[in-house]
Amino acid sequence: NEKMEEESYSNGSYAGEYKSCLLEGRYLVSLSLINVFTFVIGQPVTAKLLWITYTTKKSTDILNCNLALFHNFLYLVCVLHLIFLFIYQKHQVDLLNIVLIYGQVGGSMNLCFICMERYVAVIYPTSYPLLKKYRWREICTVMVWLSSLSTAMMTTIATGNTCPLKKMVIKNIPFTVMLLATSLMVWCTVRITRALMKSSPGRDQLHPIKRKAFRIVCATTAMNLLCYIPVSVMQMFRIQDEYLFNCTLMPISILVLSAASVVHPLFYLYTKGKLFICLKGQKKAT
């Protein structure tokens, strides 16, 4: 009985601290600013990327287009979370967990598939047309959406009445996905680097197509290491101290994922020469 009373007291004090954390002005303001930043800055950039992708005369870059749609859905959920912050505060944490797992799993998987596509283009150029023939890109997009949405819902909802072992396994799924994606991306980067160094002996410059593929692979790998890996590491603190994670580390994780969702469209527009198109137009006019 004494142990039960101590547990109930500790649970009650924890719930009180957690509730006060959710109602703090700094907590609400920080999450609100992150949501506003994500939507106001990311939405126009993603809309421009989608417009360029659909209006181009070349074949549609399915993986980058899918990543833009993935981020666009993330922006809409951030707006929904902004509403939940002030109306449905009891459920905003669950929605925030969904956003966190959704962006972490889907973003890293899509970057990994983009990196693997460039790997095939450089290492096996004769097999590259087979990707279109066998609908490899379409299969990857379906895998991204199914994996991200199912993992987000499972880690948020299905862990309520499960045993501790199952709960730990479910919560470690995003980190496992991140580990596999990062390993594949680093492996592709190393293989492409070796292939480019061997393919052009005595040359000062690489072929433009290979140079572009190498730049894209390096950028996607760096984005994964700098943005998604830290989020996965911070998620490991949820098992040790859930109060610390929900009240301190979760807003930081959401901010990092929001920055990643903006950086990739900007990089894509830069590689296409469309990022500073307005400035170029002004220079030509002068």
PDB file of C-alpha atoms in Angstrom:
ATOM      1  CA  ASN A   1       0.000   0.000   0.000  1.00  0.00           C
ATOM      2  CA  GLU A   2       2.778   2.418   0.837  1.00  0.00           C
ATOM      3  CA  LYS A   3       4.449   1.696  -2.483  1.00  0.00           C
ATOM      4  CA  MET A   4       1.170   2.275  -4.322  1.00  0.00           C
ATOM      5  CA  GLU A   5       0.683   5.552  -2.505  1.00  0.00           C
ATOM      6  CA  GLU A   6       4.229   6.627  -3.368  1.00  0.00           C
ATOM      7  CA  GLU A   7       3.718   5.695  -7.017  1.00  0.00           C
ATOM      8  CA  SER A   8       0.400   7.534  -7.187  1.00  0.00           C
ATOM      9  CA  TYR A   9       1.965  10.548  -5.521  1.00  0.00           C
ATOM     10  CA  SER A  10       4.910  10.525  -7.913  1.00  0.00           C
ATOM     11  CA  ASN A  11       2.597  10.090 -10.898  1.00  0.00           C
ATOM     12  CA  GLY A  12       0.409  12.904  -9.665  1.00  0.00           C
ATOM     13  CA  SER A  13       3.355  15.232  -9.118  1.00  0.00           C
ATOM     14  CA  TYR A  14       4.736  14.290 -12.542  1.00  0.00           C
ATOM     15  CA  ALA A  15       1.374  14.965 -14.178  1.00  0.00           C
ATOM     16  CA  GLY A  16       1.152  18.307 -12.393  1.00  0.00           C
ATOM     17  CA  GLU A  17       4.631  19.327 -13.507  1.00  0.00           C
ATOM     18  CA  TYR A  18       3.920  18.141 -17.038  1.00  0.00           C
ATOM     19  CA  LYS A  19       0.631  20.035 -17.184  1.00  0.00           C
ATOM     20  CA  SER A  20       2.265  23.200 -15.895  1.00  0.00           C
ATOM     21  CA  CYS A  21       4.962  22.801 -18.525  1.00  0.00           C
ATOM     22  CA  LEU A  22       2.342  22.647 -21.282  1.00  0.00           C
ATOM     23  CA  LEU A  23       0.658  25.785 -19.992  1.00  0.00           C
ATOM     24  CA  GLU A  24       3.828  27.841 -19.665  1.00  0.00           C
ATOM     25  CA  GLY A  25       3.946  30.932 -21.829  1.00  0.00           C
ATOM     26  CA  ARG A  26       7.460  30.218 -23.060  1.00  0.00           C
ATOM     27  CA  TYR A  27       6.476  26.724 -24.180  1.00  0.00           C
ATOM     28  CA  LEU A  28       3.408  27.928 -26.095  1.00  0.00           C
ATOM     29  CA  VAL A  29       5.198  30.898 -27.639  1.00  0.00           C
ATOM     30  CA  SER A  30       8.185  28.850 -28.787  1.00  0.00           C
ATOM     31  CA  LEU A  31       6.022  26.189 -30.440  1.00  0.00           C
ATOM     32  CA  SER A  32       3.817  28.861 -32.006  1.00  0.00           C
ATOM     33  CA  LEU A  33       6.832  30.646 -33.494  1.00  0.00           C
ATOM     34  CA  ILE A  34       8.192  27.365 -34.848  1.00  0.00           C
ATOM     35  CA  ASN A  35       4.863  26.592 -36.528  1.00  0.00           C
ATOM     36  CA  VAL A  36       4.629  30.076 -38.016  1.00  0.00           C
ATOM     37  CA  PHE A  37       8.240  29.948 -39.202  1.00  0.00           C
ATOM     38  CA  THR A  38       7.718  26.538 -40.799  1.00  0.00           C
ATOM     39  CA  PHE A  39       4.611  27.562 -42.706  1.00  0.00           C
ATOM     40  CA  VAL A  40       5.503  31.130 -43.716  1.00  0.00           C
ATOM     41  CA  ILE A  41       9.005  30.322 -44.997  1.00  0.00           C
ATOM     42  CA  GLY A  42       8.604  26.723 -46.121  1.00  0.00           C
ATOM     43  CA  GLN A  43       5.256  26.893 -47.906  1.00  0.00           C
ATOM     44  CA  PRO A  44       6.239  29.437 -50.633  1.00  0.00           C
ATOM     45  CA  VAL A  45       9.536  27.657 -51.330  1.00  0.00           C
ATOM     46  CA  THR A  46       7.844  24.274 -51.608  1.00  0.00           C
ATOM     47  CA  ALA A  47       5.081  25.706 -53.812  1.00  0.00           C
ATOM     48  CA  LYS A  48       7.723  27.133 -56.153  1.00  0.00           C
ATOM     49  CA  LEU A  49       9.520  23.786 -56.277  1.00  0.00           C
ATOM     50  CA  LEU A  50       6.312  21.948 -57.150  1.00  0.00           C
ATOM     51  CA  TRP A  51       5.448  24.515 -59.829  1.00  0.00           C
ATOM     52  CA  ILE A  52       8.875  24.172 -61.454  1.00  0.00           C
ATOM     53  CA  THR A  53       8.647  20.383 -61.296  1.00  0.00           C
ATOM     54  CA  TYR A  54       5.220  20.200 -62.948  1.00  0.00           C
ATOM     55  CA  THR A  55       5.883  22.850 -65.614  1.00  0.00           C
ATOM     56  CA  THR A  56       9.266  21.550 -66.741  1.00  0.00           C
ATOM     57  CA  LYS A  57       9.514  20.012 -70.207  1.00  0.00           C
ATOM     58  CA  LYS A  58      11.769  17.254 -68.935  1.00  0.00           C
ATOM     59  CA  SER A  59      10.583  14.180 -67.072  1.00  0.00           C
ATOM     60  CA  THR A  60       9.263  14.835 -63.579  1.00  0.00           C
ATOM     61  CA  ASP A  61      11.734  14.372 -60.754  1.00  0.00           C
ATOM     62  CA  ILE A  62       9.429  12.089 -58.795  1.00  0.00           C
ATOM     63  CA  LEU A  63      11.502  11.680 -55.643  1.00  0.00           C
ATOM     64  CA  ASN A  64      12.180  15.396 -55.148  1.00  0.00           C
ATOM     65  CA  CYS A  65       8.569  16.178 -56.001  1.00  0.00           C
ATOM     66  CA  ASN A  66       7.409  13.622 -53.457  1.00  0.00           C
ATOM     67  CA  LEU A  67       9.696  15.119 -50.814  1.00  0.00           C
ATOM     68  CA  ALA A  68       8.194  18.539 -51.539  1.00  0.00           C
ATOM     69  CA  LEU A  69       4.673  17.134 -51.148  1.00  0.00           C
ATOM     70  CA  PHE A  70       5.815  15.410 -47.963  1.00  0.00           C
ATOM     71  CA  HIS A  71       7.031  18.715 -46.538  1.00  0.00           C
ATOM     72  CA  ASN A  72       3.905  20.504 -47.746  1.00  0.00           C
ATOM     73  CA  PHE A  73       1.752  18.109 -45.729  1.00  0.00           C
ATOM     74  CA  LEU A  74       4.047  18.752 -42.760  1.00  0.00           C
ATOM     75  CA  TYR A  75       3.392  22.499 -43.074  1.00  0.00           C
ATOM     76  CA  LEU A  76      -0.361  21.942 -43.009  1.00  0.00           C
ATOM     77  CA  VAL A  77      -0.070  19.775 -39.903  1.00  0.00           C
ATOM     78  CA  CYS A  78       1.990  22.527 -38.262  1.00  0.00           C
ATOM     79  CA  VAL A  79      -0.881  24.951 -38.868  1.00  0.00           C
ATOM     80  CA  LEU A  80      -3.251  22.422 -37.329  1.00  0.00           C
ATOM     81  CA  HIS A  81      -0.943  22.087 -34.338  1.00  0.00           C
ATOM     82  CA  LEU A  82      -0.929  25.867 -33.940  1.00  0.00           C
ATOM     83  CA  ILE A  83      -4.705  25.718 -33.558  1.00  0.00           C
ATOM     84  CA  PHE A  84      -4.437  22.839 -31.101  1.00  0.00           C
ATOM     85  CA  LEU A  85      -2.026  24.842 -28.936  1.00  0.00           C
ATOM     86  CA  PHE A  86      -4.747  27.282 -27.945  1.00  0.00           C
ATOM     87  CA  ILE A  87      -7.930  25.201 -28.281  1.00  0.00           C
ATOM     88  CA  TYR A  88      -7.117  21.511 -27.669  1.00  0.00           C
ATOM     89  CA  GLN A  89      -4.050  21.654 -25.453  1.00  0.00           C
ATOM     90  CA  LYS A  90      -4.623  18.148 -24.086  1.00  0.00           C
ATOM     91  CA  HIS A  91      -4.169  16.627 -27.552  1.00  0.00           C
ATOM     92  CA  GLN A  92      -1.472  18.901 -28.933  1.00  0.00           C
ATOM     93  CA  VAL A  93       1.323  16.707 -27.522  1.00  0.00           C
ATOM     94  CA  ASP A  94       0.036  13.671 -29.439  1.00  0.00           C
ATOM     95  CA  LEU A  95      -0.126  15.725 -32.620  1.00  0.00           C
ATOM     96  CA  LEU A  96       3.396  17.003 -31.962  1.00  0.00           C
ATOM     97  CA  ASN A  97       4.642  13.430 -31.579  1.00  0.00           C
ATOM     98  CA  ILE A  98       3.030  12.534 -34.903  1.00  0.00           C
ATOM     99  CA  VAL A  99       4.744  15.492 -36.590  1.00  0.00           C
ATOM    100  CA  LEU A 100       8.085  14.529 -35.062  1.00  0.00           C
ATOM    101  CA  ILE A 101       8.043  10.872 -36.102  1.00  0.00           C
ATOM    102  CA  TYR A 102       6.443  11.655 -39.475  1.00  0.00           C
ATOM    103  CA  GLY A 103       9.127  14.160 -40.457  1.00  0.00           C
ATOM    104  CA  GLN A 104      11.977  12.131 -39.046  1.00  0.00           C
ATOM    105  CA  VAL A 105      11.142   8.811 -40.734  1.00  0.00           C
ATOM    106  CA  GLY A 106       9.765  10.087 -44.042  1.00  0.00           C
ATOM    107  CA  GLY A 107      12.374  12.778 -44.587  1.00  0.00           C
ATOM    108  CA  SER A 108      15.344  10.493 -44.003  1.00  0.00           C
ATOM    109  CA  MET A 109      13.876   7.722 -46.175  1.00  0.00           C
ATOM    110  CA  ASN A 110      13.227  10.078 -49.082  1.00  0.00           C
ATOM    111  CA  LEU A 111      16.730  11.544 -48.883  1.00  0.00           C
ATOM    112  CA  CYS A 112      18.122   8.008 -48.849  1.00  0.00           C
ATOM    113  CA  PHE A 113      16.189   7.070 -51.998  1.00  0.00           C
ATOM    114  CA  ILE A 114      17.387  10.240 -53.759  1.00  0.00           C
ATOM    115  CA  CYS A 115      20.952   9.356 -52.845  1.00  0.00           C
ATOM    116  CA  MET A 116      20.524   5.780 -54.101  1.00  0.00           C
ATOM    117  CA  GLU A 117      19.088   7.043 -57.400  1.00  0.00           C
ATOM    118  CA  ARG A 118      22.165   9.215 -57.977  1.00  0.00           C
ATOM    119  CA  TYR A 119      24.336   6.266 -57.024  1.00  0.00           C
ATOM    120  CA  VAL A 120      22.807   4.145 -59.783  1.00  0.00           C
ATOM    121  CA  ALA A 121      23.182   7.023 -62.259  1.00  0.00           C
ATOM    122  CA  VAL A 122      26.930   7.296 -61.588  1.00  0.00           C
ATOM    123  CA  ILE A 123      27.966   3.696 -60.879  1.00  0.00           C
ATOM    124  CA  TYR A 124      25.574   1.855 -63.239  1.00  0.00           C
ATOM    125  CA  PRO A 125      24.572   4.366 -65.947  1.00  0.00           C
ATOM    126  CA  THR A 126      23.394   1.629 -68.340  1.00  0.00           C
ATOM    127  CA  SER A 127      20.962   0.333 -65.707  1.00  0.00           C
ATOM    128  CA  TYR A 128      19.630   3.789 -64.825  1.00  0.00           C
ATOM    129  CA  PRO A 129      16.758   3.683 -67.416  1.00  0.00           C
ATOM    130  CA  LEU A 130      15.482   0.515 -65.715  1.00  0.00           C
ATOM    131  CA  LEU A 131      14.422   2.620 -62.728  1.00  0.00           C
ATOM    132  CA  LYS A 132      11.734   4.210 -64.866  1.00  0.00           C
ATOM    133  CA  LYS A 133      10.783   0.946 -66.524  1.00  0.00           C
ATOM    134  CA  TYR A 134      10.152  -0.894 -63.270  1.00  0.00           C
ATOM    135  CA  ARG A 135       8.553   2.107 -61.493  1.00  0.00           C
ATOM    136  CA  TRP A 136      11.232   2.128 -58.816  1.00  0.00           C
ATOM    137  CA  ARG A 137      10.628   5.781 -57.947  1.00  0.00           C
ATOM    138  CA  GLU A 138       6.879   5.292 -57.550  1.00  0.00           C
ATOM    139  CA  ILE A 139       7.483   2.315 -55.260  1.00  0.00           C
ATOM    140  CA  CYS A 140       9.838   4.424 -53.133  1.00  0.00           C
ATOM    141  CA  THR A 141       7.257   7.210 -52.753  1.00  0.00           C
ATOM    142  CA  VAL A 142       4.619   4.731 -51.585  1.00  0.00           C
ATOM    143  CA  MET A 143       7.078   3.242 -49.096  1.00  0.00           C
ATOM    144  CA  VAL A 144       7.855   6.700 -47.700  1.00  0.00           C
ATOM    145  CA  TRP A 145       4.226   7.581 -47.045  1.00  0.00           C
ATOM    146  CA  LEU A 146       3.243   4.193 -45.641  1.00  0.00           C
ATOM    147  CA  SER A 147       6.285   3.943 -43.375  1.00  0.00           C
ATOM    148  CA  SER A 148       6.132   7.499 -42.033  1.00  0.00           C
ATOM    149  CA  LEU A 149       2.394   7.613 -41.358  1.00  0.00           C
ATOM    150  CA  SER A 150       2.158   4.109 -39.883  1.00  0.00           C
ATOM    151  CA  THR A 151       5.218   4.611 -37.656  1.00  0.00           C
ATOM    152  CA  ALA A 152       3.973   8.004 -36.458  1.00  0.00           C
ATOM    153  CA  MET A 153       0.545   6.668 -35.546  1.00  0.00           C
ATOM    154  CA  MET A 154       1.957   3.509 -33.958  1.00  0.00           C
ATOM    155  CA  THR A 155       4.496   5.280 -31.755  1.00  0.00           C
ATOM    156  CA  THR A 156       1.909   7.832 -30.618  1.00  0.00           C
ATOM    157  CA  ILE A 157      -1.233   5.754 -30.118  1.00  0.00           C
ATOM    158  CA  ALA A 158      -0.294   2.076 -29.875  1.00  0.00           C
ATOM    159  CA  THR A 159       2.093   2.517 -26.930  1.00  0.00           C
ATOM    160  CA  GLY A 160      -0.590   3.291 -24.378  1.00  0.00           C
ATOM    161  CA  ASN A 161      -1.545  -0.214 -23.239  1.00  0.00           C
ATOM    162  CA  THR A 162       1.512  -2.211 -24.266  1.00  0.00           C
ATOM    163  CA  CYS A 163       4.166  -3.866 -22.135  1.00  0.00           C
ATOM    164  CA  PRO A 164       7.451  -2.010 -21.511  1.00  0.00           C
ATOM    165  CA  LEU A 165       9.417  -4.249 -23.889  1.00  0.00           C
ATOM    166  CA  LYS A 166       7.037  -3.652 -26.806  1.00  0.00           C
ATOM    167  CA  LYS A 167       6.923   0.042 -25.986  1.00  0.00           C
ATOM    168  CA  MET A 168      10.726   0.260 -26.103  1.00  0.00           C
ATOM    169  CA  VAL A 169      10.837  -1.623 -29.416  1.00  0.00           C
ATOM    170  CA  ILE A 170       8.208   0.647 -30.986  1.00  0.00           C
ATOM    171  CA  LYS A 171       9.907   3.819 -29.789  1.00  0.00           C
ATOM    172  CA  ASN A 172      13.228   2.652 -31.246  1.00  0.00           C
ATOM    173  CA  ILE A 173      11.789   2.169 -34.751  1.00  0.00           C
ATOM    174  CA  PRO A 174      12.523   5.771 -35.894  1.00  0.00           C
ATOM    175  CA  PHE A 175      16.122   5.529 -34.694  1.00  0.00           C
ATOM    176  CA  THR A 176      16.554   2.198 -36.509  1.00  0.00           C
ATOM    177  CA  VAL A 177      15.203   3.698 -39.739  1.00  0.00           C
ATOM    178  CA  MET A 178      17.578   6.622 -39.331  1.00  0.00           C
ATOM    179  CA  LEU A 179      20.523   4.308 -38.775  1.00  0.00           C
ATOM    180  CA  LEU A 180      19.770   2.251 -41.890  1.00  0.00           C
ATOM    181  CA  ALA A 181      19.178   5.326 -44.054  1.00  0.00           C
ATOM    182  CA  THR A 182      22.368   6.994 -42.872  1.00  0.00           C
ATOM    183  CA  SER A 183      24.431   3.850 -43.448  1.00  0.00           C
ATOM    184  CA  LEU A 184      23.134   3.527 -47.017  1.00  0.00           C
ATOM    185  CA  MET A 185      23.751   7.202 -47.765  1.00  0.00           C
ATOM    186  CA  VAL A 186      27.312   7.145 -46.433  1.00  0.00           C
ATOM    187  CA  TRP A 187      28.002   3.954 -48.385  1.00  0.00           C
ATOM    188  CA  CYS A 188      26.662   5.519 -51.605  1.00  0.00           C
ATOM    189  CA  THR A 189      28.733   8.655 -51.032  1.00  0.00           C
ATOM    190  CA  VAL A 190      31.946   6.668 -50.544  1.00  0.00           C
ATOM    191  CA  ARG A 191      31.312   4.513 -53.618  1.00  0.00           C
ATOM    192  CA  ILE A 192      30.529   7.519 -55.807  1.00  0.00           C
ATOM    193  CA  THR A 193      33.639   9.348 -54.580  1.00  0.00           C
ATOM    194  CA  ARG A 194      35.854   6.387 -55.450  1.00  0.00           C
ATOM    195  CA  ALA A 195      34.205   5.975 -58.860  1.00  0.00           C
ATOM    196  CA  LEU A 196      34.655   9.637 -59.758  1.00  0.00           C
ATOM    197  CA  MET A 197      38.303   9.605 -58.705  1.00  0.00           C
ATOM    198  CA  LYS A 198      39.020   6.542 -60.879  1.00  0.00           C
ATOM    199  CA  SER A 199      36.928   7.538 -63.906  1.00  0.00           C
ATOM    200  CA  SER A 200      38.861  10.686 -64.792  1.00  0.00           C
ATOM    201  CA  PRO A 201      42.621  10.160 -64.339  1.00  0.00           C
ATOM    202  CA  GLY A 202      44.683  13.144 -65.379  1.00  0.00           C
ATOM    203  CA  ARG A 203      41.654  15.409 -65.746  1.00  0.00           C
ATOM    204  CA  ASP A 204      41.279  18.621 -63.805  1.00  0.00           C
ATOM    205  CA  GLN A 205      37.490  18.723 -64.066  1.00  0.00           C
ATOM    206  CA  LEU A 206      34.786  16.114 -63.722  1.00  0.00           C
ATOM    207  CA  HIS A 207      31.954  15.616 -66.156  1.00  0.00           C
ATOM    208  CA  PRO A 208      29.167  18.127 -65.341  1.00  0.00           C
ATOM    209  CA  ILE A 209      26.548  15.415 -64.849  1.00  0.00           C
ATOM    210  CA  LYS A 210      28.784  13.418 -62.516  1.00  0.00           C
ATOM    211  CA  ARG A 211      29.778  16.570 -60.648  1.00  0.00           C
ATOM    212  CA  LYS A 212      26.104  17.430 -60.152  1.00  0.00           C
ATOM    213  CA  ALA A 213      25.286  13.911 -58.930  1.00  0.00           C
ATOM    214  CA  PHE A 214      28.221  13.998 -56.519  1.00  0.00           C
ATOM    215  CA  ARG A 215      27.105  17.396 -55.182  1.00  0.00           C
ATOM    216  CA  ILE A 216      23.555  16.153 -54.618  1.00  0.00           C
ATOM    217  CA  VAL A 217      24.698  13.001 -52.820  1.00  0.00           C
ATOM    218  CA  CYS A 218      27.040  14.954 -50.551  1.00  0.00           C
ATOM    219  CA  ALA A 219      24.349  17.543 -49.771  1.00  0.00           C
ATOM    220  CA  THR A 220      21.663  14.971 -48.941  1.00  0.00           C
ATOM    221  CA  THR A 221      24.066  12.993 -46.757  1.00  0.00           C
ATOM    222  CA  ALA A 222      25.173  16.144 -44.920  1.00  0.00           C
ATOM    223  CA  MET A 223      21.550  17.192 -44.402  1.00  0.00           C
ATOM    224  CA  ASN A 224      20.763  13.793 -42.934  1.00  0.00           C
ATOM    225  CA  LEU A 225      23.761  13.892 -40.590  1.00  0.00           C
ATOM    226  CA  LEU A 226      23.185  17.477 -39.428  1.00  0.00           C
ATOM    227  CA  CYS A 227      19.379  17.453 -39.092  1.00  0.00           C
ATOM    228  CA  TYR A 228      17.836  14.020 -38.776  1.00  0.00           C
ATOM    229  CA  ILE A 229      20.548  12.251 -36.761  1.00  0.00           C
ATOM    230  CA  PRO A 230      20.461  14.823 -33.895  1.00  0.00           C
ATOM    231  CA  VAL A 231      16.676  14.448 -33.731  1.00  0.00           C
ATOM    232  CA  SER A 232      17.048  10.679 -33.427  1.00  0.00           C
ATOM    233  CA  VAL A 233      19.635  11.069 -30.676  1.00  0.00           C
ATOM    234  CA  MET A 234      17.379  13.459 -28.760  1.00  0.00           C
ATOM    235  CA  GLN A 235      14.529  10.982 -29.052  1.00  0.00           C
ATOM    236  CA  MET A 236      16.548   8.463 -27.075  1.00  0.00           C
ATOM    237  CA  PHE A 237      16.139  10.710 -24.017  1.00  0.00           C
ATOM    238  CA  ARG A 238      12.393  10.014 -24.081  1.00  0.00           C
ATOM    239  CA  ILE A 239      13.009   6.562 -22.617  1.00  0.00           C
ATOM    240  CA  GLN A 240      15.131   7.950 -19.770  1.00  0.00           C
ATOM    241  CA  ASP A 241      13.286  11.179 -18.950  1.00  0.00           C
ATOM    242  CA  GLU A 242      10.019  11.804 -20.762  1.00  0.00           C
ATOM    243  CA  TYR A 243       9.431  15.073 -18.923  1.00  0.00           C
ATOM    244  CA  LEU A 244      12.770  16.475 -20.122  1.00  0.00           C
ATOM    245  CA  PHE A 245      12.074  15.385 -23.680  1.00  0.00           C
ATOM    246  CA  ASN A 246       8.506  16.706 -23.936  1.00  0.00           C
ATOM    247  CA  CYS A 247       9.198  20.054 -22.269  1.00  0.00           C
ATOM    248  CA  THR A 248      12.681  20.842 -23.584  1.00  0.00           C
ATOM    249  CA  LEU A 249      13.972  18.579 -26.335  1.00  0.00           C
ATOM    250  CA  MET A 250      10.777  18.182 -28.359  1.00  0.00           C
ATOM    251  CA  PRO A 251      10.543  21.879 -29.395  1.00  0.00           C
ATOM    252  CA  ILE A 252      14.219  21.759 -30.382  1.00  0.00           C
ATOM    253  CA  SER A 253      13.605  18.616 -32.449  1.00  0.00           C
ATOM    254  CA  ILE A 254      10.644  20.203 -34.213  1.00  0.00           C
ATOM    255  CA  LEU A 255      12.736  23.294 -34.971  1.00  0.00           C
ATOM    256  CA  VAL A 256      15.517  21.175 -36.503  1.00  0.00           C
ATOM    257  CA  LEU A 257      13.045  19.212 -38.656  1.00  0.00           C
ATOM    258  CA  SER A 258      11.392  22.456 -39.754  1.00  0.00           C
ATOM    259  CA  ALA A 259      14.764  23.841 -40.806  1.00  0.00           C
ATOM    260  CA  ALA A 260      15.496  20.630 -42.744  1.00  0.00           C
ATOM    261  CA  SER A 261      12.169  20.879 -44.570  1.00  0.00           C
ATOM    262  CA  VAL A 262      13.145  24.376 -45.758  1.00  0.00           C
ATOM    263  CA  VAL A 263      16.809  23.692 -46.573  1.00  0.00           C
ATOM    264  CA  HIS A 264      16.141  20.888 -49.062  1.00  0.00           C
ATOM    265  CA  PRO A 265      13.747  22.877 -51.327  1.00  0.00           C
ATOM    266  CA  LEU A 266      16.205  25.788 -51.271  1.00  0.00           C
ATOM    267  CA  PHE A 267      19.046  23.484 -52.300  1.00  0.00           C
ATOM    268  CA  TYR A 268      16.938  21.947 -55.080  1.00  0.00           C
ATOM    269  CA  LEU A 269      16.062  25.379 -56.469  1.00  0.00           C
ATOM    270  CA  TYR A 270      19.721  26.351 -56.284  1.00  0.00           C
ATOM    271  CA  THR A 271      20.820  23.303 -58.301  1.00  0.00           C
ATOM    272  CA  LYS A 272      18.177  24.134 -60.922  1.00  0.00           C
ATOM    273  CA  GLY A 273      19.284  27.773 -61.082  1.00  0.00           C
ATOM    274  CA  LYS A 274      15.851  28.971 -59.971  1.00  0.00           C
ATOM    275  CA  LEU A 275      16.638  30.268 -56.497  1.00  0.00           C
ATOM    276  CA  PHE A 276      17.743  33.761 -57.478  1.00  0.00           C
ATOM    277  CA  ILE A 277      15.767  34.013 -60.701  1.00  0.00           C
ATOM    278  CA  CYS A 278      14.298  37.359 -59.706  1.00  0.00           C
ATOM    279  CA  LEU A 279      17.745  38.820 -59.077  1.00  0.00           C
ATOM    280  CA  LYS A 280      18.955  37.495 -62.427  1.00  0.00           C
ATOM    281  CA  GLY A 281      16.029  39.148 -64.145  1.00  0.00           C
ATOM    282  CA  GLN A 282      16.888  42.474 -62.539  1.00  0.00           C
ATOM    283  CA  LYS A 283      20.541  42.179 -63.603  1.00  0.00           C
ATOM    284  CA  LYS A 284      19.551  41.467 -67.203  1.00  0.00           C
ATOM    285  CA  ALA A 285      17.191  44.446 -67.218  1.00  0.00           C
ATOM    286  CA  THR A 286      19.937  46.769 -66.002  1.00  0.00           C
TER     287      THR A 286
END
